[in-house]
DNA sequence: CGTGCCTTTGATTGCTATCAAAGAACGTGG
DNA sequence: CCACGTTCTTTGATAGCAATCAAAGGCACG
């Protein structure tokens, strides 16, 4: 599981494909970026960067999960973004990091120096355009999460979370009804603005209703995705 | 109050200045954008666009307040972004709008056709760079809001909101301790993930503690900004 | 095979939503 | 300019959901 997949041949998320389309456009994909790219395995709880660090790299998760988070002075934590394999971290920050970031499980990460990215943006308008689209997708999913945190109940949050991960897994070409969430209850709680106990109770409720099964604590099998969607409180369709 | 200020000479927010810096760089600021710009006054509750509309314009608030929101099928509403004077709306969406947007009070709006913006991005790498920075600022403030919605209590949310508006007003060169929030309790509730009653009760509490005064319901005077900051549950400083 | 961490479950508390109604502000038309 | 109706805000009483407190059970790792 913790082997580094080949990121070029891996199934590509939306973000990945928009990124690489631009490389294709240049017809020299590796010229600016590849020479100084490297891959690194981060241990669980290892930090990729802290708030206030000057930005040296942008990251792509190859395997594992990375979380961006903020902490209040009394220790309350909110994870503002989860990055699953194929997804990028810390795009659109080209000065100082303004968040903390850690590997939520043992993770293999591709690290790209920011200087190369900056150079490409300044010389290739289409590259900047692609990055803008990626930032805009990130903004959209963050706003979606705002709706979840602001207006959904605990059971709705859990159902929305499972559907969210299911969709990300599907983009990678894997089974959307059987996946490993890779992170523990505490991290889910901090992503959804709940406590560990509430997360656990709602997993139990879904399990007892046979909507999901959990062969192990982080392995999820969705038995009834329609009921999961009902529970998740979908958005108004105009 | 509802007169259109001259947006060129108006005090500029961060967003505005990064936008216009690029215009300066081109040395022909109005060539691409200005001819088809127009200003329009929107009535309270008038919609700028709906989810699914194809994107025709980006907007800059000149006077008033504009809110981007999402609605669940049972009517629960979450405002994901508020735009005060000088701020832009709907940046980083260049296909379909993915949210609904309405004027939360009578507002004067500058409307810019998207085609002109797209043209500039494709021909001028630095323009795309500026837009990316703006999108990144929007992302940062959305993540800040995620922390507020996920982890703060009602009193902390209200205090954070008042400080947020105070800072925006200060950017415009106005008194940060005396301003008009322009929106009603219901809109604040939908921005903070609370109910109208809870918002009202917490305004009352701040008023009774003499931390703020409210000459009228939407006029705020901050008497003790330090205590307001304490109540707002500031972030951990690393 | 024990130790520690994570998860689950139970009991209780407390915060915010909900329900209800009075009071204030605003806009409109007489 | 005032009277009236509407909308918004405030306040009170109660209910309910999720947090907190507490402890047992399960799993992984050394």
PDB file of N, CA, C and O in Angstrom, chain B residues 10-74:
ATOM      1  N   UNK B  10     -11.960  55.471  -5.648  1.00  0.00           N
ATOM      2  CA  UNK B  10     -12.336  54.940  -4.334  1.00  0.00           C
ATOM      3  C   UNK B  10     -11.140  54.265  -3.657  1.00  0.00           C
ATOM      4  O   UNK B  10     -10.251  53.769  -4.336  1.00  0.00           O
ATOM      5  N   UNK B  11     -11.112  54.275  -2.328  1.00  0.00           N
ATOM      6  CA  UNK B  11     -10.065  53.535  -1.622  1.00  0.00           C
ATOM      7  C   UNK B  11     -10.131  52.077  -2.051  1.00  0.00           C
ATOM      8  O   UNK B  11     -11.206  51.530  -2.213  1.00  0.00           O
ATOM      9  N   UNK B  12      -8.989  51.481  -2.214  1.00  0.00           N
ATOM     10  CA  UNK B  12      -8.973  50.157  -2.812  1.00  0.00           C
ATOM     11  C   UNK B  12      -8.678  49.067  -1.784  1.00  0.00           C
ATOM     12  O   UNK B  12      -7.752  49.185  -1.005  1.00  0.00           O
ATOM     13  N   UNK B  13      -9.454  48.017  -1.840  1.00  0.00           N
ATOM     14  CA  UNK B  13      -9.160  46.849  -1.003  1.00  0.00           C
ATOM     15  C   UNK B  13      -7.976  46.118  -1.612  1.00  0.00           C
ATOM     16  O   UNK B  13      -7.515  46.445  -2.701  1.00  0.00           O
ATOM     17  N   UNK B  14      -7.472  45.128  -0.926  1.00  0.00           N
ATOM     18  CA  UNK B  14      -6.384  44.306  -1.452  1.00  0.00           C
ATOM     19  C   UNK B  14      -6.727  43.765  -2.824  1.00  0.00           C
ATOM     20  O   UNK B  14      -5.932  43.819  -3.756  1.00  0.00           O
ATOM     21  N   UNK B  15      -7.960  43.248  -2.919  1.00  0.00           N
ATOM     22  CA  UNK B  15      -8.375  42.669  -4.181  1.00  0.00           C
ATOM     23  C   UNK B  15      -8.352  43.700  -5.282  1.00  0.00           C
ATOM     24  O   UNK B  15      -7.831  43.471  -6.365  1.00  0.00           O
ATOM     25  N   UNK B  16      -8.917  44.849  -4.962  1.00  0.00           N
ATOM     26  CA  UNK B  16      -8.987  45.895  -5.971  1.00  0.00           C
ATOM     27  C   UNK B  16      -7.597  46.298  -6.416  1.00  0.00           C
ATOM     28  O   UNK B  16      -7.321  46.405  -7.603  1.00  0.00           O
ATOM     29  N   UNK B  17      -6.708  46.471  -5.440  1.00  0.00           N
ATOM     30  CA  UNK B  17      -5.402  46.974  -5.851  1.00  0.00           C
ATOM     31  C   UNK B  17      -4.635  45.947  -6.679  1.00  0.00           C
ATOM     32  O   UNK B  17      -3.997  46.317  -7.659  1.00  0.00           O
ATOM     33  N   UNK B  18      -4.737  44.672  -6.328  1.00  0.00           N
ATOM     34  CA  UNK B  18      -4.001  43.716  -7.159  1.00  0.00           C
ATOM     35  C   UNK B  18      -4.592  43.690  -8.568  1.00  0.00           C
ATOM     36  O   UNK B  18      -3.881  43.556  -9.549  1.00  0.00           O
ATOM     37  N   UNK B  19      -5.874  43.888  -8.654  1.00  0.00           N
ATOM     38  CA  UNK B  19      -6.533  43.922  -9.960  1.00  0.00           C
ATOM     39  C   UNK B  19      -6.021  45.102 -10.778  1.00  0.00           C
ATOM     40  O   UNK B  19      -5.624  44.954 -11.924  1.00  0.00           O
ATOM     41  N   UNK B  20      -6.006  46.254 -10.152  1.00  0.00           N
ATOM     42  CA  UNK B  20      -5.647  47.443 -10.914  1.00  0.00           C
ATOM     43  C   UNK B  20      -4.148  47.596 -11.124  1.00  0.00           C
ATOM     44  O   UNK B  20      -3.731  48.233 -12.078  1.00  0.00           O
ATOM     45  N   UNK B  21      -3.365  46.985 -10.277  1.00  0.00           N
ATOM     46  CA  UNK B  21      -1.928  46.994 -10.537  1.00  0.00           C
ATOM     47  C   UNK B  21      -1.628  46.402 -11.903  1.00  0.00           C
ATOM     48  O   UNK B  21      -0.769  46.876 -12.626  1.00  0.00           O
ATOM     49  N   UNK B  22      -2.351  45.356 -12.220  1.00  0.00           N
ATOM     50  CA  UNK B  22      -2.129  44.726 -13.506  1.00  0.00           C
ATOM     51  C   UNK B  22      -2.573  45.639 -14.630  1.00  0.00           C
ATOM     52  O   UNK B  22      -1.904  45.750 -15.664  1.00  0.00           O
ATOM     53  N   UNK B  23      -3.653  46.325 -14.419  1.00  0.00           N
ATOM     54  CA  UNK B  23      -4.073  47.300 -15.423  1.00  0.00           C
ATOM     55  C   UNK B  23      -2.967  48.334 -15.634  1.00  0.00           C
ATOM     56  O   UNK B  23      -2.633  48.708 -16.752  1.00  0.00           O
ATOM     57  N   UNK B  24      -2.386  48.773 -14.527  1.00  0.00           N
ATOM     58  CA  UNK B  24      -1.302  49.736 -14.628  1.00  0.00           C
ATOM     59  C   UNK B  24      -0.154  49.170 -15.457  1.00  0.00           C
ATOM     60  O   UNK B  24       0.420  49.856 -16.296  1.00  0.00           O
ATOM     61  N   UNK B  25       0.134  47.939 -15.201  1.00  0.00           N
ATOM     62  CA  UNK B  25       1.222  47.279 -15.907  1.00  0.00           C
ATOM     63  C   UNK B  25       1.006  47.330 -17.414  1.00  0.00           C
ATOM     64  O   UNK B  25       1.925  47.572 -18.201  1.00  0.00           O
ATOM     65  N   UNK B  26      -0.244  47.115 -17.817  1.00  0.00           N
ATOM     66  CA  UNK B  26      -0.556  47.152 -19.251  1.00  0.00           C
ATOM     67  C   UNK B  26      -0.444  48.559 -19.832  1.00  0.00           C
ATOM     68  O   UNK B  26      -0.350  48.723 -21.034  1.00  0.00           O
ATOM     69  N   UNK B  27      -0.542  49.551 -19.016  1.00  0.00           N
ATOM     70  CA  UNK B  27      -0.532  50.953 -19.442  1.00  0.00           C
ATOM     71  C   UNK B  27      -1.701  51.281 -20.389  1.00  0.00           C
ATOM     72  O   UNK B  27      -1.652  52.256 -21.120  1.00  0.00           O
ATOM     73  N   UNK B  28      -2.690  50.411 -20.407  1.00  0.00           N
ATOM     74  CA  UNK B  28      -3.902  50.740 -21.165  1.00  0.00           C
ATOM     75  C   UNK B  28      -5.077  50.119 -20.416  1.00  0.00           C
ATOM     76  O   UNK B  28      -5.735  49.225 -20.896  1.00  0.00           O
ATOM     77  N   UNK B  29      -5.276  50.575 -19.199  1.00  0.00           N
ATOM     78  CA  UNK B  29      -6.196  49.911 -18.281  1.00  0.00           C
ATOM     79  C   UNK B  29      -7.615  49.756 -18.827  1.00  0.00           C
ATOM     80  O   UNK B  29      -8.275  48.778 -18.526  1.00  0.00           O
ATOM     81  N   UNK B  30      -8.064  50.695 -19.611  1.00  0.00           N
ATOM     82  CA  UNK B  30      -9.476  50.656 -19.976  1.00  0.00           C
ATOM     83  C   UNK B  30      -9.700  50.026 -21.353  1.00  0.00           C
ATOM     84  O   UNK B  30     -10.816  49.778 -21.757  1.00  0.00           O
ATOM     85  N   UNK B  31      -8.605  49.749 -22.046  1.00  0.00           N
ATOM     86  CA  UNK B  31      -8.743  49.306 -23.427  1.00  0.00           C
ATOM     87  C   UNK B  31      -9.580  48.048 -23.567  1.00  0.00           C
ATOM     88  O   UNK B  31     -10.476  47.954 -24.392  1.00  0.00           O
ATOM     89  N   UNK B  32      -9.288  47.060 -22.679  1.00  0.00           N
ATOM     90  CA  UNK B  32      -9.994  45.795 -22.802  1.00  0.00           C
ATOM     91  C   UNK B  32     -11.266  45.728 -21.971  1.00  0.00           C
ATOM     92  O   UNK B  32     -12.240  45.115 -22.368  1.00  0.00           O
ATOM     93  N   UNK B  33     -11.213  46.361 -20.814  1.00  0.00           N
ATOM     94  CA  UNK B  33     -12.318  46.171 -19.880  1.00  0.00           C
ATOM     95  C   UNK B  33     -13.372  47.268 -19.921  1.00  0.00           C
ATOM     96  O   UNK B  33     -14.566  46.995 -19.909  1.00  0.00           O
ATOM     97  N   UNK B  34     -12.923  48.482 -19.972  1.00  0.00           N
ATOM     98  CA  UNK B  34     -13.827  49.586 -19.695  1.00  0.00           C
ATOM     99  C   UNK B  34     -14.987  49.750 -20.686  1.00  0.00           C
ATOM    100  O   UNK B  34     -16.118  49.972 -20.266  1.00  0.00           O
ATOM    101  N   UNK B  35     -14.750  49.616 -21.967  1.00  0.00           N
ATOM    102  CA  UNK B  35     -15.805  49.976 -22.920  1.00  0.00           C
ATOM    103  C   UNK B  35     -17.136  49.295 -22.646  1.00  0.00           C
ATOM    104  O   UNK B  35     -18.178  49.875 -22.864  1.00  0.00           O
ATOM    105  N   UNK B  36     -17.074  48.047 -22.163  1.00  0.00           N
ATOM    106  CA  UNK B  36     -18.319  47.318 -21.983  1.00  0.00           C
ATOM    107  C   UNK B  36     -18.694  47.188 -20.507  1.00  0.00           C
ATOM    108  O   UNK B  36     -19.622  46.490 -20.159  1.00  0.00           O
ATOM    109  N   UNK B  37     -17.915  47.822 -19.643  1.00  0.00           N
ATOM    110  CA  UNK B  37     -18.309  47.869 -18.225  1.00  0.00           C
ATOM    111  C   UNK B  37     -19.571  48.680 -18.082  1.00  0.00           C
ATOM    112  O   UNK B  37     -19.790  49.638 -18.815  1.00  0.00           O
ATOM    113  N   UNK B  38     -20.378  48.296 -17.129  1.00  0.00           N
ATOM    114  CA  UNK B  38     -21.449  49.212 -16.755  1.00  0.00           C
ATOM    115  C   UNK B  38     -21.775  49.054 -15.281  1.00  0.00           C
ATOM    116  O   UNK B  38     -21.438  48.058 -14.661  1.00  0.00           O
ATOM    117  N   UNK B  39     -22.424  50.070 -14.737  1.00  0.00           N
ATOM    118  CA  UNK B  39     -22.823  50.026 -13.331  1.00  0.00           C
ATOM    119  C   UNK B  39     -24.328  49.858 -13.276  1.00  0.00           C
ATOM    120  O   UNK B  39     -25.055  50.391 -14.120  1.00  0.00           O
ATOM    121  N   UNK B  40     -24.765  49.129 -12.272  1.00  0.00           N
ATOM    122  CA  UNK B  40     -26.198  48.935 -12.145  1.00  0.00           C
ATOM    123  C   UNK B  40     -26.577  48.897 -10.672  1.00  0.00           C
ATOM    124  O   UNK B  40     -25.816  48.398  -9.855  1.00  0.00           O
ATOM    125  N   UNK B  41     -27.736  49.437 -10.351  1.00  0.00           N
ATOM    126  CA  UNK B  41     -28.226  49.360  -8.977  1.00  0.00           C
ATOM    127  C   UNK B  41     -29.168  48.165  -8.865  1.00  0.00           C
ATOM    128  O   UNK B  41     -30.123  48.043  -9.635  1.00  0.00           O
ATOM    129  N   UNK B  42     -28.858  47.264  -7.932  1.00  0.00           N
ATOM    130  CA  UNK B  42     -29.715  46.119  -7.656  1.00  0.00           C
ATOM    131  C   UNK B  42     -30.529  46.399  -6.408  1.00  0.00           C
ATOM    132  O   UNK B  42     -29.998  46.912  -5.418  1.00  0.00           O
ATOM    133  N   UNK B  43     -31.825  46.058  -6.458  1.00  0.00           N
ATOM    134  CA  UNK B  43     -32.676  46.215  -5.274  1.00  0.00           C
ATOM    135  C   UNK B  43     -32.347  45.129  -4.260  1.00  0.00           C
ATOM    136  O   UNK B  43     -31.773  44.090  -4.605  1.00  0.00           O
ATOM    137  N   UNK B  44     -32.723  45.351  -3.009  1.00  0.00           N
ATOM    138  CA  UNK B  44     -32.582  44.328  -1.975  1.00  0.00           C
ATOM    139  C   UNK B  44     -33.264  43.048  -2.448  1.00  0.00           C
ATOM    140  O   UNK B  44     -34.385  43.107  -2.986  1.00  0.00           O
ATOM    141  N   UNK B  45     -32.608  41.944  -2.262  1.00  0.00           N
ATOM    142  CA  UNK B  45     -33.127  40.622  -2.648  1.00  0.00           C
ATOM    143  C   UNK B  45     -33.100  40.355  -4.142  1.00  0.00           C
ATOM    144  O   UNK B  45     -33.506  39.287  -4.583  1.00  0.00           O
ATOM    145  N   UNK B  46     -32.624  41.300  -4.924  1.00  0.00           N
ATOM    146  CA  UNK B  46     -32.528  41.046  -6.360  1.00  0.00           C
ATOM    147  C   UNK B  46     -31.352  40.103  -6.618  1.00  0.00           C
ATOM    148  O   UNK B  46     -30.298  40.224  -5.999  1.00  0.00           O
ATOM    149  N   UNK B  47     -31.547  39.140  -7.521  1.00  0.00           N
ATOM    150  CA  UNK B  47     -30.526  38.133  -7.780  1.00  0.00           C
ATOM    151  C   UNK B  47     -29.555  38.613  -8.866  1.00  0.00           C
ATOM    152  O   UNK B  47     -29.982  39.099  -9.911  1.00  0.00           O
ATOM    153  N   UNK B  48     -28.258  38.422  -8.611  1.00  0.00           N
ATOM    154  CA  UNK B  48     -27.266  38.713  -9.650  1.00  0.00           C
ATOM    155  C   UNK B  48     -27.176  37.536 -10.609  1.00  0.00           C
ATOM    156  O   UNK B  48     -27.011  37.705 -11.800  1.00  0.00           O
ATOM    157  N   UNK B  49     -27.238  36.327 -10.054  1.00  0.00           N
ATOM    158  CA  UNK B  49     -27.264  35.125 -10.885  1.00  0.00           C
ATOM    159  C   UNK B  49     -27.691  33.929 -10.048  1.00  0.00           C
ATOM    160  O   UNK B  49     -27.687  33.983  -8.818  1.00  0.00           O
ATOM    161  N   UNK B  50     -28.071  32.860 -10.734  1.00  0.00           N
ATOM    162  CA  UNK B  50     -28.447  31.615 -10.080  1.00  0.00           C
ATOM    163  C   UNK B  50     -27.450  30.518 -10.427  1.00  0.00           C
ATOM    164  O   UNK B  50     -26.787  30.587 -11.474  1.00  0.00           O
ATOM    165  N   UNK B  51     -27.439  29.486  -9.590  1.00  0.00           N
ATOM    166  CA  UNK B  51     -26.648  28.300  -9.873  1.00  0.00           C
ATOM    167  C   UNK B  51     -27.055  27.756 -11.244  1.00  0.00           C
ATOM    168  O   UNK B  51     -28.245  27.652 -11.543  1.00  0.00           O
ATOM    169  N   UNK B  52     -26.078  27.438 -12.075  1.00  0.00           N
ATOM    170  CA  UNK B  52     -26.389  26.865 -13.373  1.00  0.00           C
ATOM    171  C   UNK B  52     -26.466  27.886 -14.498  1.00  0.00           C
ATOM    172  O   UNK B  52     -26.367  27.525 -15.661  1.00  0.00           O
ATOM    173  N   UNK B  53     -26.667  29.154 -14.164  1.00  0.00           N
ATOM    174  CA  UNK B  53     -26.607  30.177 -15.209  1.00  0.00           C
ATOM    175  C   UNK B  53     -25.228  30.131 -15.855  1.00  0.00           C
ATOM    176  O   UNK B  53     -24.237  29.867 -15.186  1.00  0.00           O
ATOM    177  N   UNK B  54     -25.156  30.390 -17.137  1.00  0.00           N
ATOM    178  CA  UNK B  54     -23.834  30.473 -17.720  1.00  0.00           C
ATOM    179  C   UNK B  54     -23.241  31.834 -17.357  1.00  0.00           C
ATOM    180  O   UNK B  54     -23.934  32.837 -17.266  1.00  0.00           O
ATOM    181  N   UNK B  55     -21.947  31.824 -17.125  1.00  0.00           N
ATOM    182  CA  UNK B  55     -21.323  33.030 -16.590  1.00  0.00           C
ATOM    183  C   UNK B  55     -21.114  34.067 -17.678  1.00  0.00           C
ATOM    184  O   UNK B  55     -20.423  33.824 -18.663  1.00  0.00           O
ATOM    185  N   UNK B  56     -21.676  35.231 -17.472  1.00  0.00           N
ATOM    186  CA  UNK B  56     -21.542  36.289 -18.461  1.00  0.00           C
ATOM    187  C   UNK B  56     -20.730  37.459 -17.914  1.00  0.00           C
ATOM    188  O   UNK B  56     -20.105  38.192 -18.669  1.00  0.00           O
ATOM    189  N   UNK B  57     -20.738  37.632 -16.609  1.00  0.00           N
ATOM    190  CA  UNK B  57     -20.063  38.786 -16.020  1.00  0.00           C
ATOM    191  C   UNK B  57     -19.344  38.419 -14.730  1.00  0.00           C
ATOM    192  O   UNK B  57     -19.693  37.455 -14.065  1.00  0.00           O
ATOM    193  N   UNK B  58     -18.316  39.210 -14.408  1.00  0.00           N
ATOM    194  CA  UNK B  58     -17.869  39.224 -13.031  1.00  0.00           C
ATOM    195  C   UNK B  58     -18.243  40.579 -12.471  1.00  0.00           C
ATOM    196  O   UNK B  58     -18.448  41.541 -13.214  1.00  0.00           O
ATOM    197  N   UNK B  59     -18.371  40.658 -11.162  1.00  0.00           N
ATOM    198  CA  UNK B  59     -18.956  41.830 -10.525  1.00  0.00           C
ATOM    199  C   UNK B  59     -18.029  42.417  -9.478  1.00  0.00           C
ATOM    200  O   UNK B  59     -17.287  41.688  -8.825  1.00  0.00           O
ATOM    201  N   UNK B  60     -18.112  43.728  -9.347  1.00  0.00           N
ATOM    202  CA  UNK B  60     -17.427  44.391  -8.245  1.00  0.00           C
ATOM    203  C   UNK B  60     -18.449  45.233  -7.494  1.00  0.00           C
ATOM    204  O   UNK B  60     -19.168  46.042  -8.103  1.00  0.00           O
ATOM    205  N   UNK B  61     -18.526  45.030  -6.198  1.00  0.00           N
ATOM    206  CA  UNK B  61     -19.469  45.804  -5.396  1.00  0.00           C
ATOM    207  C   UNK B  61     -18.926  47.221  -5.226  1.00  0.00           C
ATOM    208  O   UNK B  61     -17.790  47.398  -4.796  1.00  0.00           O
ATOM    209  N   UNK B  62     -19.717  48.198  -5.597  1.00  0.00           N
ATOM    210  CA  UNK B  62     -19.303  49.588  -5.409  1.00  0.00           C
ATOM    211  C   UNK B  62     -19.944  50.147  -4.147  1.00  0.00           C
ATOM    212  O   UNK B  62     -19.359  50.944  -3.430  1.00  0.00           O
ATOM    213  N   UNK B  63     -21.166  49.683  -3.874  1.00  0.00           N
ATOM    214  CA  UNK B  63     -21.874  50.129  -2.684  1.00  0.00           C
ATOM    215  C   UNK B  63     -22.910  49.067  -2.336  1.00  0.00           C
ATOM    216  O   UNK B  63     -23.569  48.530  -3.220  1.00  0.00           O
ATOM    217  N   UNK B  64     -23.049  48.776  -1.049  1.00  0.00           N
ATOM    218  CA  UNK B  64     -23.998  47.746  -0.633  1.00  0.00           C
ATOM    219  C   UNK B  64     -23.294  46.454  -0.277  1.00  0.00           C
ATOM    220  O   UNK B  64     -22.090  46.433  -0.030  1.00  0.00           O
ATOM    221  N   UNK B  65     -24.028  45.362  -0.243  1.00  0.00           N
ATOM    222  CA  UNK B  65     -23.449  44.049   0.078  1.00  0.00           C
ATOM    223  C   UNK B  65     -24.095  42.984  -0.797  1.00  0.00           C
ATOM    224  O   UNK B  65     -25.316  42.978  -0.993  1.00  0.00           O
ATOM    225  N   UNK B  66     -23.258  42.096  -1.292  1.00  0.00           N
ATOM    226  CA  UNK B  66     -23.730  40.997  -2.123  1.00  0.00           C
ATOM    227  C   UNK B  66     -23.342  39.674  -1.449  1.00  0.00           C
ATOM    228  O   UNK B  66     -22.252  39.552  -0.916  1.00  0.00           O
ATOM    229  N   UNK B  67     -24.264  38.721  -1.449  1.00  0.00           N
ATOM    230  CA  UNK B  67     -23.998  37.430  -0.809  1.00  0.00           C
ATOM    231  C   UNK B  67     -24.081  36.276  -1.790  1.00  0.00           C
ATOM    232  O   UNK B  67     -24.987  36.224  -2.616  1.00  0.00           O
ATOM    233  N   UNK B  68     -23.109  35.370  -1.717  1.00  0.00           N
ATOM    234  CA  UNK B  68     -23.161  34.125  -2.478  1.00  0.00           C
ATOM    235  C   UNK B  68     -23.662  33.047  -1.532  1.00  0.00           C
ATOM    236  O   UNK B  68     -23.177  32.937  -0.407  1.00  0.00           O
ATOM    237  N   UNK B  69     -24.643  32.274  -1.957  1.00  0.00           N
ATOM    238  CA  UNK B  69     -25.228  31.309  -1.028  1.00  0.00           C
ATOM    239  C   UNK B  69     -25.602  30.003  -1.698  1.00  0.00           C
ATOM    240  O   UNK B  69     -25.703  29.907  -2.917  1.00  0.00           O
ATOM    241  N   UNK B  70     -25.786  28.991  -0.864  1.00  0.00           N
ATOM    242  CA  UNK B  70     -26.255  27.675  -1.277  1.00  0.00           C
ATOM    243  C   UNK B  70     -27.480  27.329  -0.435  1.00  0.00           C
ATOM    244  O   UNK B  70     -27.586  27.762   0.706  1.00  0.00           O
ATOM    245  N   UNK B  71     -28.372  26.528  -0.992  1.00  0.00           N
ATOM    246  CA  UNK B  71     -29.590  26.166  -0.269  1.00  0.00           C
ATOM    247  C   UNK B  71     -29.784  24.660  -0.322  1.00  0.00           C
ATOM    248  O   UNK B  71     -29.619  24.039  -1.368  1.00  0.00           O
ATOM    249  N   UNK B  72     -30.116  24.076   0.831  1.00  0.00           N
ATOM    250  CA  UNK B  72     -30.475  22.655   0.874  1.00  0.00           C
ATOM    251  C   UNK B  72     -31.937  22.518   0.454  1.00  0.00           C
ATOM    252  O   UNK B  72     -32.704  23.471   0.536  1.00  0.00           O
ATOM    253  N   UNK B  73     -32.302  21.305   0.059  1.00  0.00           N
ATOM    254  CA  UNK B  73     -33.645  21.136  -0.517  1.00  0.00           C
ATOM    255  C   UNK B  73     -34.760  21.450   0.488  1.00  0.00           C
ATOM    256  O   UNK B  73     -35.873  21.760   0.085  1.00  0.00           O
ATOM    257  N   UNK B  74     -34.468  21.390   1.782  1.00  0.00           N
ATOM    258  CA  UNK B  74     -35.515  21.753   2.745  1.00  0.00           C
ATOM    259  C   UNK B  74     -35.482  23.225   3.128  1.00  0.00           C
ATOM    260  O   UNK B  74     -36.189  23.653   4.029  1.00  0.00           O
TER     261      UNK B  74
END
